[in-house]
Amino acid sequence: MSASENKRSIIVGIFIVIGVIIFIAGVLTLGGKQKRFVSSITLKAIFNNVNGITAGNNVFFSGVKIGTVSKVAFYGNAQVEVTLHVEEKAQQYIHKNSLAKLSSEGFIGNKMIEIIAGPAGTPVVEDGDRLDVAAALGPDDIMKTLQDNNKNILAITNDFKVVSTEMVKGKGALGALLTDSVMADRLRQMSVNLENASATTARVTSAISQYTSKLNNKGTLATELLTDTTVFSNLKTAVKSLQATAASASEMTGNLNATSQKLTSDKNAVGVLLNDEATGAKLKTTVSNLESSTKKLDENMEALQHNFLLRGFFRKKAKAEEKAKEKAQEEQQQPQ
């Protein structure tokens, strides 16, 4: 065998080895995707309509691929039995009351079987168990729902068309706003009034802020009243004193009222003197008589002083009074 033939044989052998390696890698890759080389259990589910599920479609649990569909066969009269190969390590999460549901990988993706987890209180599935089937919306149901939604959208569009037409014609409050110039002017005037009111409110707020800031200045009466407890206590004392004075004045006013009422009454001496004219005349006469009697008494006393029988007595009395007066003057003149 020549060197060229040996070289060709080596190249062909290398290509064959590479092809075998690629074939084995492809088989392993496809087997890995199909879960052919992992420990698995078999589960079954019976559907009324599988909607295109075929052997090789994926099985998902909580969004994670856990197996594949191994067989699709008719069951009974018109049902379809689907056999699932599920990884053994996922068995502990699937309970006997879990549900099998037809779904798709994305909106227009491949068909798949989704296992919906059941309550954790029930036992886990075993090899060969049959899962109950969850109701799923088929394409016809989806189209029917879309048709109903389209009808609703059309009805809403027609209603909006009617409303917009009425608005353009000036009907209703919104239509009046769009077409009535008088109402538009009123709305603009209202906006101006609101702006003026807002400006006034801002000025009042600023004034109040300035006033409150002045209250914080030390030395002012407002600050003393708000912060100084001594001033506040003195003010409370002054208020109490004013209240007591007001009570005393009120009591005095009451007494004066009672006295004035007594003065107008004829049941007491002062009232009789002030109100009874006859008694007043008698009192005047009595006073006049007393004055006359007093005058006559003075004349009699003068006459007695000049009587020779009592003249010595009155002279001694006068001398004694004069001596007492002189003694008092001397005592006052002496230095203290």
C-alpha positions as CSV (number, residue, x, y, z in Angstrom):
1,M,0.0,0.0,0.0
2,S,1.4,3.4,-1.0
3,A,1.9,6.4,1.2
4,S,-1.0,8.3,-0.5
5,E,-3.4,5.4,0.1
6,N,-2.4,5.2,3.7
7,K,-2.9,8.9,4.1
8,R,-6.4,8.7,2.5
9,S,-7.3,5.8,4.8
10,I,-6.2,7.8,7.8
11,I,-8.3,10.8,6.8
12,V,-11.3,8.6,6.1
13,G,-10.9,7.0,9.5
14,I,-10.7,10.4,11.2
15,F,-13.9,11.5,9.5
16,I,-15.6,8.3,10.5
17,V,-14.5,8.7,14.2
18,I,-15.7,12.3,14.1
19,G,-19.1,11.3,12.6
20,V,-19.5,8.6,15.3
21,I,-18.7,11.1,18.0
22,I,-21.2,13.6,16.6
23,F,-23.8,10.8,16.4
24,I,-23.3,9.8,20.0
25,A,-23.4,13.4,21.2
26,G,-26.6,13.9,19.2
27,V,-28.2,10.8,20.7
28,L,-27.1,11.9,24.2
29,T,-28.4,15.4,23.7
30,L,-31.7,14.3,22.4
31,G,-32.0,11.7,25.0
32,G,-31.2,14.2,27.7
33,K,-33.9,16.5,26.3
34,Q,-36.4,13.7,26.2
35,K,-35.4,12.5,29.7
36,R,-34.4,9.1,28.2
37,F,-31.3,8.5,30.3
38,V,-32.7,9.5,33.8
39,S,-34.7,7.4,36.3
40,S,-38.4,8.1,35.7
41,I,-41.9,7.0,36.7
42,T,-44.9,6.6,34.5
43,L,-48.1,8.6,35.0
44,K,-51.2,8.6,32.9
45,A,-54.1,11.0,32.2
46,I,-57.2,10.6,30.1
47,F,-58.4,13.6,28.0
48,N,-61.5,14.1,26.0
49,N,-59.5,16.1,23.4
50,V,-55.7,16.4,23.5
51,N,-55.6,19.3,20.9
52,G,-52.6,18.0,19.0
53,I,-50.5,16.5,21.9
54,T,-48.0,13.9,20.4
55,A,-45.3,11.7,21.8
56,G,-42.2,13.7,22.6
57,N,-44.0,16.8,23.9
58,N,-42.8,18.2,27.2
59,V,-44.3,17.8,30.7
60,F,-43.9,20.8,33.0
61,F,-44.5,21.2,36.8
62,S,-44.5,24.7,38.3
63,G,-42.7,26.0,35.2
64,V,-39.9,23.4,35.3
65,K,-39.6,20.6,32.7
66,I,-39.8,17.2,34.5
67,G,-40.5,14.7,31.7
68,T,-42.0,14.0,28.2
69,V,-45.1,12.5,26.7
70,S,-44.2,8.9,25.8
71,K,-47.4,7.6,24.3
72,V,-50.8,8.9,23.0
73,A,-53.5,6.3,22.5
74,F,-57.3,6.1,22.2
75,Y,-59.1,5.1,25.4
76,G,-62.7,3.9,25.6
77,N,-65.2,5.2,23.1
78,A,-63.8,8.7,22.3
79,Q,-61.2,9.6,24.9
80,V,-57.4,9.7,24.6
81,E,-55.0,8.3,27.1
82,V,-51.7,10.1,27.5
83,T,-48.7,8.4,29.1
84,L,-46.1,10.6,30.8
85,H,-42.5,9.8,31.7
86,V,-41.7,12.0,34.7
87,E,-38.3,12.3,36.5
88,E,-38.2,10.3,39.7
89,K,-36.7,13.2,41.6
90,A,-39.8,15.2,40.9
91,Q,-42.1,12.5,42.3
92,Q,-41.9,13.9,45.9
93,Y,-43.6,17.1,44.8
94,I,-46.5,15.6,42.8
95,H,-49.4,14.4,45.0
96,K,-52.2,12.1,44.1
97,N,-54.7,14.9,43.8
98,S,-52.6,16.8,41.3
99,L,-54.2,17.7,38.0
100,A,-52.9,17.3,34.4
101,K,-53.7,20.2,32.1
102,L,-53.3,20.8,28.4
103,S,-51.2,23.9,27.7
104,S,-48.7,25.4,25.2
105,E,-45.2,26.8,25.4
106,G,-46.0,30.4,24.8
107,F,-49.0,31.9,22.8
108,I,-48.2,29.9,19.6
109,G,-45.6,27.5,21.0
110,N,-45.5,23.7,21.1
111,K,-48.2,21.8,23.0
112,M,-47.3,20.4,26.4
113,I,-48.8,18.8,29.5
114,E,-48.7,20.9,32.7
115,I,-49.1,19.2,36.1
116,I,-50.8,21.4,38.7
117,A,-49.7,20.7,42.2
118,G,-52.3,19.5,44.8
119,P,-52.4,20.1,48.6
120,A,-49.4,18.8,50.4
121,G,-51.4,16.8,52.9
122,T,-52.1,14.0,50.4
123,P,-49.6,11.2,49.5
124,V,-47.3,11.5,46.6
125,V,-47.9,9.7,43.3
126,E,-46.6,6.3,42.5
127,D,-45.5,4.7,39.3
128,G,-48.5,3.9,37.1
129,D,-50.9,6.3,38.9
130,R,-53.6,8.1,36.9
131,L,-54.0,11.9,37.3
132,D,-57.2,13.7,37.1
133,V,-57.6,16.2,34.3
134,A,-58.2,20.0,34.7
135,A,-60.5,21.7,32.4
136,A,-58.7,23.8,29.8
137,L,-59.8,26.4,27.3
138,G,-59.6,25.1,23.7
139,P,-59.1,27.2,20.6
140,D,-62.8,27.3,20.0
141,D,-63.4,28.6,23.5
142,I,-60.7,31.2,23.1
143,M,-62.2,32.4,19.8
144,K,-65.6,32.6,21.3
145,T,-64.3,34.7,24.1
146,L,-62.5,37.0,21.6
147,Q,-65.7,37.3,19.7
148,D,-67.6,38.3,22.8
149,N,-64.9,40.9,23.6
150,N,-65.0,42.3,20.1
151,K,-68.8,42.7,20.4
152,N,-68.3,44.6,23.7
153,I,-65.7,46.8,22.2
154,L,-68.0,47.5,19.2
155,A,-70.8,48.4,21.6
156,I,-68.5,50.8,23.5
157,T,-67.3,52.4,20.3
158,N,-70.9,53.0,19.1
159,D,-71.8,54.5,22.5
160,F,-68.8,56.8,22.4
161,K,-69.7,57.8,18.8
162,V,-73.2,58.8,19.9
163,V,-71.8,60.7,22.9
164,S,-69.2,62.5,20.7
165,T,-71.9,63.4,18.2
166,E,-74.2,64.9,20.9
167,M,-71.2,66.8,22.2
168,V,-70.5,68.3,18.8
169,K,-74.1,69.3,18.5
170,G,-73.9,71.2,21.9
171,K,-76.1,68.8,23.9
172,G,-75.3,68.0,27.5
173,A,-72.9,69.8,29.9
174,L,-69.8,68.9,27.9
175,G,-71.4,69.9,24.6
176,A,-72.4,73.3,26.1
177,L,-68.9,73.8,27.3
178,L,-67.5,73.1,23.8
179,T,-70.1,75.2,21.8
180,D,-71.6,77.8,24.1
181,S,-69.4,81.0,24.1
182,V,-71.3,82.5,27.1
183,M,-70.6,79.5,29.3
184,A,-67.0,79.5,28.1
185,D,-66.7,83.2,29.1
186,R,-68.2,82.3,32.5
187,L,-65.8,79.5,32.9
188,R,-62.9,81.9,32.1
189,Q,-64.2,84.4,34.6
190,M,-64.5,81.7,37.2
191,S,-60.9,80.8,36.6
192,V,-59.9,84.4,37.1
193,N,-61.9,84.6,40.3
194,L,-60.2,81.4,41.5
195,E,-56.8,82.9,40.7
196,N,-57.7,86.1,42.6
197,A,-59.0,84.0,45.6
198,S,-55.8,82.0,45.5
199,A,-53.7,85.1,45.5
200,T,-55.7,86.6,48.4
201,T,-55.3,83.3,50.3
202,A,-51.5,83.5,49.7
203,R,-51.4,87.0,51.1
204,V,-53.4,86.1,54.1
205,T,-51.1,83.1,54.7
206,S,-48.1,85.3,54.4
207,A,-49.5,87.8,56.9
208,I,-50.3,85.0,59.3
209,S,-46.8,83.7,58.9
210,Q,-45.3,87.1,59.6
211,Y,-47.5,87.5,62.7
212,T,-46.6,84.1,64.1
213,S,-42.9,84.8,63.5
214,K,-43.3,88.0,65.6
215,L,-44.8,86.0,68.4
216,N,-41.4,84.2,68.7
217,N,-39.6,87.5,69.3
218,K,-38.3,87.7,72.9
219,G,-39.5,90.6,75.1
220,T,-42.9,91.0,73.5
221,L,-46.1,90.6,75.6
222,A,-47.3,87.7,73.4
223,T,-44.0,85.8,73.9
224,E,-44.0,86.4,77.6
225,L,-47.6,85.2,77.9
226,L,-46.8,82.1,75.8
227,T,-43.4,81.2,77.4
228,D,-43.0,82.9,80.8
229,T,-44.8,81.0,83.5
230,T,-44.3,83.8,86.1
231,V,-46.1,86.4,83.8
232,F,-48.8,83.9,83.2
233,S,-49.2,83.2,87.0
234,N,-49.3,87.0,87.7
235,L,-51.9,87.4,85.0
236,K,-54.0,84.6,86.5
237,T,-53.7,86.3,89.9
238,A,-54.8,89.6,88.4
239,V,-57.7,88.0,86.7
240,K,-58.8,86.4,90.0
241,S,-58.5,89.8,91.8
242,L,-60.6,91.4,89.1
243,Q,-63.1,88.7,89.5
244,A,-63.2,89.2,93.3
245,T,-63.5,93.0,92.7
246,A,-66.3,92.5,90.3
247,A,-68.1,90.2,92.8
248,S,-67.7,92.9,95.5
249,A,-69.0,95.6,93.2
250,S,-71.9,93.4,92.3
251,E,-72.6,92.8,96.0
252,M,-72.3,96.6,96.8
253,T,-74.7,97.4,93.9
254,G,-77.2,94.9,95.4
255,N,-76.9,96.5,98.8
256,L,-77.3,100.0,97.3
257,N,-80.4,98.8,95.4
258,A,-81.8,97.3,98.7
259,T,-81.1,100.6,100.5
260,S,-82.7,102.7,97.8
261,Q,-85.8,100.5,98.0
262,K,-85.9,101.1,101.7
263,L,-85.5,104.9,101.2
264,T,-88.6,104.8,99.0
265,S,-90.6,102.9,101.6
266,D,-92.7,104.5,104.3
267,K,-92.1,101.6,106.8
268,N,-88.9,103.1,108.3
269,A,-87.9,106.4,109.8
270,V,-85.7,107.6,107.0
271,G,-88.3,106.6,104.4
272,V,-91.0,108.5,106.4
273,L,-88.7,111.6,106.6
274,L,-88.0,111.5,102.9
275,N,-91.5,110.7,101.6
276,D,-94.1,111.8,104.2
277,E,-94.6,115.6,103.9
278,A,-96.7,115.9,107.1
279,T,-94.0,114.2,109.2
280,G,-91.4,116.5,107.5
281,A,-93.5,119.6,108.5
282,K,-93.8,118.3,112.1
283,L,-90.0,117.6,112.2
284,K,-89.4,121.2,111.0
285,T,-91.7,122.5,113.7
286,T,-90.0,120.4,116.3
287,V,-86.5,121.7,115.2
288,S,-87.8,125.3,115.3
289,N,-89.2,124.7,118.9
290,L,-85.8,123.2,119.9
291,E,-84.0,126.2,118.6
292,S,-86.3,128.5,120.5
293,S,-86.0,126.5,123.7
294,T,-82.2,126.5,123.3
295,K,-82.1,130.2,122.9
296,K,-84.3,130.8,126.0
297,L,-82.1,128.3,127.9
298,D,-79.0,130.3,127.0
299,E,-80.7,133.5,128.2
300,N,-81.6,131.8,131.5
301,M,-78.0,130.5,132.0
302,E,-76.7,134.1,131.3
303,A,-79.1,135.4,133.9
304,L,-78.0,132.8,136.5
305,Q,-74.3,133.8,136.0
306,H,-75.1,137.4,136.9
307,N,-77.2,136.3,139.9
308,F,-75.5,137.3,143.2
309,L,-76.2,133.9,144.7
310,L,-74.3,131.9,141.9
311,R,-71.8,134.6,140.8
312,G,-69.0,133.2,143.0
313,F,-69.4,129.7,141.7
314,F,-69.2,130.7,138.1
315,R,-66.1,132.9,138.8
316,K,-64.2,130.0,140.5
317,K,-65.1,127.8,137.6
318,A,-63.8,130.4,135.1
319,K,-60.5,130.8,137.0
320,A,-60.0,127.0,137.1
321,E,-60.5,126.7,133.4
322,E,-58.1,129.6,132.7
323,K,-55.4,127.9,134.9
324,A,-55.8,124.6,133.1
325,K,-55.5,126.3,129.8
326,E,-52.3,128.1,130.8
327,K,-50.8,124.9,132.2
328,A,-51.5,123.1,128.9
329,Q,-49.8,125.9,126.9
330,E,-46.7,125.7,129.2
331,E,-46.4,122.0,128.6
332,Q,-46.6,122.5,124.9
333,Q,-43.8,125.1,125.0
334,Q,-41.4,123.0,126.9
335,P,-38.7,121.2,124.7
336,Q,-39.2,117.6,124.0
